PDB file of C-alpha atoms in Angstrom:
ATOM      1  CA  MET I 915      16.311 -17.420  21.644  1.00  0.00           C
ATOM      2  CA  GLY I 916      19.825 -18.756  22.752  1.00  0.00           C
ATOM      3  CA  LYS I 917      19.539 -21.629  25.580  1.00  0.00           C
ATOM      4  CA  GLN I 918      21.208 -21.572  29.059  1.00  0.00           C
ATOM      5  CA  GLN I 919      20.812 -24.527  31.924  1.00  0.00           C
ATOM      6  CA  SER I 920      20.147 -23.008  35.353  1.00  0.00           C
ATOM      7  CA  PRO I 921      23.200 -24.099  37.534  1.00  0.00           C
ATOM      8  CA  ALA I 922      20.399 -23.993  40.776  1.00  0.00           C
ATOM      9  CA  ASN I 923      17.817 -27.599  39.024  1.00  0.00           C
ATOM     10  CA  GLY I 924      19.655 -28.115  35.532  1.00  0.00           C
ATOM     11  CA  ILE I 925      16.762 -27.219  33.596  1.00  0.00           C
ATOM     12  CA  GLU I 926      17.784 -25.312  30.426  1.00  0.00           C
ATOM     13  CA  VAL I 927      15.518 -21.715  30.519  1.00  0.00           C
ATOM     14  CA  LYS I 928      15.620 -19.635  27.154  1.00  0.00           C
ATOM     15  CA  VAL I 929      17.100 -16.146  27.026  1.00  0.00           C
ATOM     16  CA  MET I 930      16.868 -13.540  24.809  1.00  0.00           C
ATOM     17  CA  SER I 931      19.093 -13.540  21.592  1.00  0.00           C
ATOM     18  CA  LYS I 932      21.756 -10.225  21.552  1.00  0.00           C
ATOM     19  CA  TYR I 933      20.430  -9.382  17.484  1.00  0.00           C
ATOM     20  CA  LYS I 934      22.810  -7.190  15.206  1.00  0.00           C
ATOM     21  CA  LEU I 935      21.247  -6.284  12.019  1.00  0.00           C
ATOM     22  CA  TYR I 936      23.471  -4.831   9.296  1.00  0.00           C
ATOM     23  CA  TYR I 937      22.346  -3.428   6.667  1.00  0.00           C
ATOM     24  CA  PHE I 938      22.451  -0.207   4.727  1.00  0.00           C
ATOM     25  CA  PRO I 939      20.694   3.277   5.815  1.00  0.00           C
ATOM     26  CA  GLY I 940      17.617   2.448   3.218  1.00  0.00           C
ATOM     27  CA  ARG I 941      14.803   0.353   3.067  1.00  0.00           C
ATOM     28  CA  TRP I 942      14.473  -2.296   0.687  1.00  0.00           C
ATOM     29  CA  ARG I 943      16.135  -5.373   2.101  1.00  0.00           C
ATOM     30  CA  GLY I 944      16.158  -4.820   5.938  1.00  0.00           C
ATOM     31  CA  GLU I 945      13.094  -2.814   6.836  1.00  0.00           C
ATOM     32  CA  VAL I 946      10.724  -5.833   6.622  1.00  0.00           C
ATOM     33  CA  ILE I 947      13.351  -7.411   9.164  1.00  0.00           C
ATOM     34  CA  ARG I 948      13.134  -3.852  11.296  1.00  0.00           C
ATOM     35  CA  MET I 949       9.335  -4.237  11.675  1.00  0.00           C
ATOM     36  CA  VAL I 950       8.898  -7.863  12.684  1.00  0.00           C
ATOM     37  CA  PHE I 951      11.306  -7.114  15.397  1.00  0.00           C
ATOM     38  CA  ALA I 952       9.555  -3.849  16.307  1.00  0.00           C
ATOM     39  CA  VAL I 953       5.969  -5.764  16.062  1.00  0.00           C
ATOM     40  CA  ALA I 954       7.617  -8.480  18.185  1.00  0.00           C
ATOM     41  CA  ASP I 955       8.798  -6.041  20.483  1.00  0.00           C
ATOM     42  CA  VAL I 956      12.726  -7.734  20.699  1.00  0.00           C
ATOM     43  CA  PRO I 957      15.422  -5.009  20.934  1.00  0.00           C
ATOM     44  CA  PHE I 958      17.653  -5.642  18.517  1.00  0.00           C
ATOM     45  CA  GLU I 959      20.803  -3.504  17.221  1.00  0.00           C
ATOM     46  CA  ASP I 960      20.009  -1.517  13.943  1.00  0.00           C
ATOM     47  CA  ILE I 961      23.899  -1.084  12.333  1.00  0.00           C
ATOM     48  CA  ARG I 962      23.347   0.755   9.484  1.00  0.00           C
ATOM     49  CA  VAL I 963      26.431   0.978   7.374  1.00  0.00           C
ATOM     50  CA  PRO I 964      27.143   3.969   4.703  1.00  0.00           C
ATOM     51  CA  ILE I 965      28.077   2.935   1.153  1.00  0.00           C
ATOM     52  CA  GLU I 966      31.846   4.587   1.928  1.00  0.00           C
ATOM     53  CA  GLU I 967      32.483   2.313   4.483  1.00  0.00           C
ATOM     54  CA  TRP I 968      30.756  -0.849   2.735  1.00  0.00           C
ATOM     55  CA  ASN I 969      33.782  -1.989   1.065  1.00  0.00           C
ATOM     56  CA  THR I 970      36.064  -2.392   4.587  1.00  0.00           C
ATOM     57  CA  LYS I 971      32.634  -3.840   6.218  1.00  0.00           C
ATOM     58  CA  LYS I 972      31.909  -6.648   3.916  1.00  0.00           C
ATOM     59  CA  GLU I 973      35.025  -8.302   5.160  1.00  0.00           C
ATOM     60  CA  GLU I 974      32.979  -8.957   8.239  1.00  0.00           C
ATOM     61  CA  MET I 975      29.969 -10.283   6.724  1.00  0.00           C
ATOM     62  CA  PHE I 976      29.645 -13.972   6.458  1.00  0.00           C
ATOM     63  CA  SER I 977      27.835 -14.073   3.784  1.00  0.00           C
ATOM     64  CA  GLY I 978      29.786 -10.892   1.724  1.00  0.00           C
ATOM     65  CA  GLN I 979      26.495  -8.827   1.350  1.00  0.00           C
ATOM     66  CA  MET I 980      23.916  -7.130   3.753  1.00  0.00           C
ATOM     67  CA  PRO I 981      21.388  -7.520   4.995  1.00  0.00           C
ATOM     68  CA  GLU I 982      23.166 -10.152   7.508  1.00  0.00           C
ATOM     69  CA  LEU I 983      22.038 -10.899  11.351  1.00  0.00           C
ATOM     70  CA  HIS I 984      24.316 -12.031  14.001  1.00  0.00           C
ATOM     71  CA  PHE I 985      23.818 -13.375  17.103  1.00  0.00           C
ATOM     72  CA  ASP I 986      24.628 -16.501  19.586  1.00  0.00           C
ATOM     73  CA  GLY I 987      27.789 -16.649  17.090  1.00  0.00           C
ATOM     74  CA  VAL I 988      25.734 -17.504  14.100  1.00  0.00           C
ATOM     75  CA  CYS I 989      25.162 -14.968  10.859  1.00  0.00           C
ATOM     76  CA  LEU I 990      21.942 -15.312   9.087  1.00  0.00           C
ATOM     77  CA  PRO I 991      22.404 -13.945   5.492  1.00  0.00           C
ATOM     78  CA  GLU I 992      19.245 -12.990   2.936  1.00  0.00           C
ATOM     79  CA  SER I 993      16.629 -11.294   4.007  1.00  0.00           C
ATOM     80  CA  ARG I 994      13.403 -13.299   3.537  1.00  0.00           C
ATOM     81  CA  ALA I 995      15.617 -16.371   5.545  1.00  0.00           C
ATOM     82  CA  ILE I 996      16.258 -13.205   8.217  1.00  0.00           C
ATOM     83  CA  TYR I 997      12.679 -12.181   9.022  1.00  0.00           C
ATOM     84  CA  ARG I 998      10.718 -15.967   8.515  1.00  0.00           C
ATOM     85  CA  TYR I 999      13.672 -16.668  10.984  1.00  0.00           C
ATOM     86  CA  VAL I1000      12.902 -13.734  13.717  1.00  0.00           C
ATOM     87  CA  ALA I1001       9.112 -14.010  12.809  1.00  0.00           C
ATOM     88  CA  LYS I1002       8.897 -17.641  13.683  1.00  0.00           C
ATOM     89  CA  GLU I1003      11.410 -17.228  16.695  1.00  0.00           C
ATOM     90  CA  HIS I1004       8.864 -14.648  18.245  1.00  0.00           C
ATOM     91  CA  GLY I1005       5.512 -15.538  17.576  1.00  0.00           C
ATOM     92  CA  LEU I1006       4.758 -13.702  13.967  1.00  0.00           C
ATOM     93  CA  PHE I1007       4.866 -17.007  11.697  1.00  0.00           C
ATOM     94  CA  GLY I1008       1.136 -18.389  12.745  1.00  0.00           C
ATOM     95  CA  LYS I1009       0.022 -21.278  15.293  1.00  0.00           C
ATOM     96  CA  SER I1010       0.629 -24.195  13.287  1.00  0.00           C
ATOM     97  CA  ASN I1011       2.374 -25.655  10.201  1.00  0.00           C
ATOM     98  CA  LEU I1012      -0.778 -25.137   8.147  1.00  0.00           C
ATOM     99  CA  GLU I1013      -1.063 -21.331   9.118  1.00  0.00           C
ATOM    100  CA  ALA I1014       2.883 -20.785   8.219  1.00  0.00           C
ATOM    101  CA  ALA I1015       2.279 -22.438   4.880  1.00  0.00           C
ATOM    102  CA  LYS I1016      -0.556 -19.960   4.232  1.00  0.00           C
ATOM    103  CA  ILE I1017       1.332 -16.651   5.419  1.00  0.00           C
ATOM    104  CA  ASP I1018       4.166 -18.115   2.782  1.00  0.00           C
ATOM    105  CA  ALA I1019       1.801 -17.738   0.047  1.00  0.00           C
ATOM    106  CA  VAL I1020       1.417 -14.052   1.321  1.00  0.00           C
ATOM    107  CA  CYS I1021       4.744 -13.410   1.646  1.00  0.00           C
ATOM    108  CA  CYS I1022       5.330 -14.836  -2.119  1.00  0.00           C
ATOM    109  CA  VAL I1023       2.836 -12.828  -3.487  1.00  0.00           C
ATOM    110  CA  MET I1024       4.015  -9.723  -1.963  1.00  0.00           C
ATOM    111  CA  GLU I1025       7.956 -11.095  -3.002  1.00  0.00           C
ATOM    112  CA  GLU I1026       7.117 -10.670  -6.542  1.00  0.00           C
ATOM    113  CA  PHE I1027       4.753  -7.788  -6.473  1.00  0.00           C
ATOM    114  CA  MET I1028       8.245  -6.331  -4.844  1.00  0.00           C
ATOM    115  CA  TRP I1029      10.152  -7.818  -8.214  1.00  0.00           C
ATOM    116  CA  HIS I1030       7.903  -5.961 -10.414  1.00  0.00           C
ATOM    117  CA  ILE I1031       8.491  -2.540  -8.354  1.00  0.00           C
ATOM    118  CA  LEU I1032      12.111  -2.926  -8.889  1.00  0.00           C
ATOM    119  CA  THR I1033      11.457  -3.639 -12.643  1.00  0.00           C
ATOM    120  CA  VAL I1034      10.011  -0.341 -12.791  1.00  0.00           C
ATOM    121  CA  ILE I1035      12.614   1.257 -11.100  1.00  0.00           C
ATOM    122  CA  PHE I1036      16.215  -0.354 -12.593  1.00  0.00           C
ATOM    123  CA  PRO I1037      14.867  -1.500 -15.770  1.00  0.00           C
ATOM    124  CA  PRO I1038      16.422  -3.942 -17.773  1.00  0.00           C
ATOM    125  CA  VAL I1039      17.310  -2.165 -21.229  1.00  0.00           C
ATOM    126  CA  GLU I1040      16.975   1.935 -21.546  1.00  0.00           C
ATOM    127  CA  GLY I1041      14.007   3.564 -22.672  1.00  0.00           C
ATOM    128  CA  ILE I1042      10.983   1.213 -21.547  1.00  0.00           C
ATOM    129  CA  LYS I1043      10.762   2.626 -18.056  1.00  0.00           C
ATOM    130  CA  GLU I1044       7.295   4.603 -18.488  1.00  0.00           C
ATOM    131  CA  ASN I1045       6.097   1.797 -20.188  1.00  0.00           C
ATOM    132  CA  LEU I1046       7.049  -0.411 -17.176  1.00  0.00           C
ATOM    133  CA  ARG I1047       5.531   2.170 -14.912  1.00  0.00           C
ATOM    134  CA  HIS I1048       2.145   2.370 -17.152  1.00  0.00           C
ATOM    135  CA  GLN I1049       1.878  -1.375 -16.959  1.00  0.00           C
ATOM    136  CA  PHE I1050       2.751  -1.653 -13.226  1.00  0.00           C
ATOM    137  CA  GLN I1051      -0.085   1.068 -12.318  1.00  0.00           C
ATOM    138  CA  ASN I1052      -2.760  -0.292 -14.631  1.00  0.00           C
ATOM    139  CA  LYS I1053      -2.269  -4.017 -14.247  1.00  0.00           C
ATOM    140  CA  ILE I1054       0.045  -5.898 -11.845  1.00  0.00           C
ATOM    141  CA  CYS I1055      -1.061  -3.698  -9.011  1.00  0.00           C
ATOM    142  CA  GLY I1056      -4.868  -4.843  -9.714  1.00  0.00           C
ATOM    143  CA  ALA I1057      -3.941  -7.937 -10.349  1.00  0.00           C
ATOM    144  CA  THR I1058      -2.187  -8.394  -7.331  1.00  0.00           C
ATOM    145  CA  THR I1059      -4.509  -7.109  -5.166  1.00  0.00           C
ATOM    146  CA  GLU I1060      -7.103  -9.469  -6.664  1.00  0.00           C
ATOM    147  CA  LYS I1061      -5.206 -12.222  -5.715  1.00  0.00           C
ATOM    148  CA  LEU I1062      -4.730 -10.604  -2.345  1.00  0.00           C
ATOM    149  CA  GLU I1063      -8.301 -10.436  -2.012  1.00  0.00           C
ATOM    150  CA  ASN I1064      -8.818 -14.288  -3.108  1.00  0.00           C
ATOM    151  CA  ILE I1065      -6.548 -15.360  -0.998  1.00  0.00           C
ATOM    152  CA  LEU I1066      -8.145 -13.019   1.846  1.00  0.00           C
ATOM    153  CA  GLN I1067     -11.823 -14.496   1.165  1.00  0.00           C
ATOM    154  CA  LYS I1068     -10.081 -18.114   1.392  1.00  0.00           C
ATOM    155  CA  TYR I1069      -8.348 -18.033   4.387  1.00  0.00           C
ATOM    156  CA  ASN I1070     -10.009 -15.561   6.678  1.00  0.00           C
ATOM    157  CA  PRO I1071     -13.144 -14.005   5.423  1.00  0.00           C
ATOM    158  CA  GLY I1072     -14.255 -10.960   7.018  1.00  0.00           C
ATOM    159  CA  GLY I1073     -10.675 -11.159   9.213  1.00  0.00           C
ATOM    160  CA  ASN I1074      -8.428  -8.340  10.394  1.00  0.00           C
ATOM    161  CA  PHE I1075      -5.512  -9.579   9.117  1.00  0.00           C
ATOM    162  CA  PHE I1076      -4.621 -12.218   6.612  1.00  0.00           C
ATOM    163  CA  ILE I1077      -4.403 -15.229   8.517  1.00  0.00           C
ATOM    164  CA  GLY I1078      -5.751 -15.822  12.291  1.00  0.00           C
ATOM    165  CA  ASP I1079      -6.889 -13.051  14.713  1.00  0.00           C
ATOM    166  CA  LYS I1080      -3.589 -11.471  14.932  1.00  0.00           C
ATOM    167  CA  ILE I1081      -0.570  -9.504  13.034  1.00  0.00           C
ATOM    168  CA  THR I1082       1.741 -11.844  11.588  1.00  0.00           C
ATOM    169  CA  LEU I1083       4.751 -11.877   8.963  1.00  0.00           C
ATOM    170  CA  ALA I1084       1.876 -11.785   5.937  1.00  0.00           C
ATOM    171  CA  ASP I1085       0.926  -8.673   7.295  1.00  0.00           C
ATOM    172  CA  ILE I1086       4.244  -7.103   7.657  1.00  0.00           C
ATOM    173  CA  VAL I1087       5.450  -7.508   4.182  1.00  0.00           C
ATOM    174  CA  PHE I1088       2.175  -6.859   2.495  1.00  0.00           C
ATOM    175  CA  PHE I1089       1.910  -3.392   4.599  1.00  0.00           C
ATOM    176  CA  PHE I1090       5.881  -2.419   3.879  1.00  0.00           C
ATOM    177  CA  ILE I1091       5.403  -2.820   0.184  1.00  0.00           C
ATOM    178  CA  PHE I1092       2.278  -0.678  -0.013  1.00  0.00           C
ATOM    179  CA  HIS I1093       3.674   1.742   2.852  1.00  0.00           C
ATOM    180  CA  ASP I1094       7.198   2.138   1.751  1.00  0.00           C
ATOM    181  CA  LEU I1095       7.468   1.308  -1.956  1.00  0.00           C
ATOM    182  CA  VAL I1096       4.566   1.251  -3.846  1.00  0.00           C
ATOM    183  CA  HIS I1097       4.601   4.855  -3.730  1.00  0.00           C
ATOM    184  CA  LEU I1098       8.322   5.015  -5.887  1.00  0.00           C
ATOM    185  CA  VAL I1099       6.275   4.382  -8.798  1.00  0.00           C
ATOM    186  CA  CYS I1100       3.115   5.420  -8.498  1.00  0.00           C
ATOM    187  CA  SER I1101       1.645   8.831  -7.806  1.00  0.00           C
ATOM    188  CA  CYS I1102       0.223   8.295  -4.666  1.00  0.00           C
ATOM    189  CA  LYS I1103       1.650   6.436  -1.364  1.00  0.00           C
ATOM    190  CA  VAL I1104      -1.175   4.211  -1.155  1.00  0.00           C
ATOM    191  CA  ALA I1105      -1.626   2.778  -4.464  1.00  0.00           C
ATOM    192  CA  ALA I1106      -5.456   3.637  -5.349  1.00  0.00           C
ATOM    193  CA  CYS I1107      -5.857   0.284  -6.410  1.00  0.00           C
ATOM    194  CA  LEU I1108      -5.833  -0.939  -2.505  1.00  0.00           C
ATOM    195  CA  THR I1109      -8.773   1.698  -1.886  1.00  0.00           C
ATOM    196  CA  GLU I1110     -10.789  -0.452  -4.373  1.00  0.00           C
ATOM    197  CA  HIS I1111     -10.109  -3.356  -2.100  1.00  0.00           C
ATOM    198  CA  PRO I1112     -11.970  -2.133   1.327  1.00  0.00           C
ATOM    199  CA  THR I1113     -11.010  -5.810   3.105  1.00  0.00           C
ATOM    200  CA  LEU I1114      -6.715  -4.783   1.900  1.00  0.00           C
ATOM    201  CA  ARG I1115      -7.111  -1.690   3.181  1.00  0.00           C
ATOM    202  CA  LYS I1116      -8.644  -2.657   6.460  1.00  0.00           C
ATOM    203  CA  ILE I1117      -5.461  -4.620   7.015  1.00  0.00           C
ATOM    204  CA  TYR I1118      -3.276  -1.965   6.528  1.00  0.00           C
ATOM    205  CA  GLU I1119      -4.797  -0.102   8.777  1.00  0.00           C
ATOM    206  CA  ASN I1120      -5.305  -2.386  11.309  1.00  0.00           C
ATOM    207  CA  CYS I1121      -1.290  -2.805  10.683  1.00  0.00           C
ATOM    208  CA  ILE I1122      -0.898   1.123  11.598  1.00  0.00           C
ATOM    209  CA  ALA I1123      -2.912   0.926  14.567  1.00  0.00           C
ATOM    210  CA  ASP I1124      -0.302  -1.994  15.957  1.00  0.00           C
ATOM    211  CA  PRO I1125       1.215   0.158  19.001  1.00  0.00           C
ATOM    212  CA  ASN I1126       4.525  -1.288  18.032  1.00  0.00           C
ATOM    213  CA  LEU I1127       4.445  -0.985  14.425  1.00  0.00           C
ATOM    214  CA  ALA I1128       2.992   2.904  15.394  1.00  0.00           C
ATOM    215  CA  THR I1129       6.226   3.134  17.445  1.00  0.00           C
ATOM    216  CA  TRP I1130       8.872   2.139  14.713  1.00  0.00           C
ATOM    217  CA  LEU I1131       6.980   4.154  12.216  1.00  0.00           C
ATOM    218  CA  ASN I1132       7.095   7.498  14.434  1.00  0.00           C
ATOM    219  CA  GLN I1133      11.195   6.733  15.626  1.00  0.00           C
ATOM    220  CA  ARG I1134      12.694   4.850  12.599  1.00  0.00           C
ATOM    221  CA  PRO I1135      15.445   6.937  11.152  1.00  0.00           C
ATOM    222  CA  GLU I1136      14.320   8.840   7.944  1.00  0.00           C
ATOM    223  CA  ILE I1137      16.274   7.933   5.036  1.00  0.00           C
ATOM    224  CA  VAL I1138      19.662   8.833   4.093  1.00  0.00           C
ATOM    225  CA  GLU I1139      19.911  11.080   0.983  1.00  0.00           C
ATOM    226  CA  GLY I1140      20.615   8.754  -1.739  1.00  0.00           C
ATOM    227  CA  TYR I1141      19.637   5.528  -0.254  1.00  0.00           C
ATOM    228  CA  SER I1142      15.874   5.615  -1.326  1.00  0.00           C
ATOM    229  CA  THR I1143      15.594   2.417  -3.569  1.00  0.00           C
ATOM    230  CA  SER I1144      18.509   0.622  -1.248  1.00  0.00           C
TER     231      SER I1144
END
């Protein structure tokens, strides 16, 4: 949020920043940011740049890449930096430094998991995609959910969310990857390994039940053809 001094009494008051998020018409690096804005009920301008316009738009980007968030004269690049900033600004990053660190721990696990999904979709060498897919479904997915369940049991046993009593960035990142990405490399939208962990499934369902996130999921634009992995 920006700051503005009241002319009447000289007291600084916070005013809502006007956010502009630039990203392609896909979901990979931009959707967690959009979800954080949605859950926090913070308006933002969702600017989706078609690939054919990117060379022109690139000159306007501070970093020469997207996503990039513009507000109050600031240009903030890098998806992780953006969604962490927005979550901290709008009450989705815990109530203390320790809770924030625990949220970061969950996000780190999920970001590594996302890297494995990307590796299956874009294998480093030809001819190994099916082997990578098999390893993901039969080893990596299970190892990740087991790690997440251990974190949950340590930090918030019996809880409805990973940290504390309300949805945070940790839950949003977890939800995004299982809701929007896992089905790209597995045969079902929510991987079978998640159904074997009812405590994690409960967090997933609690995210869907969040009214602001539910509204976003119902109203967000469909993925434009050719952008399902961007």
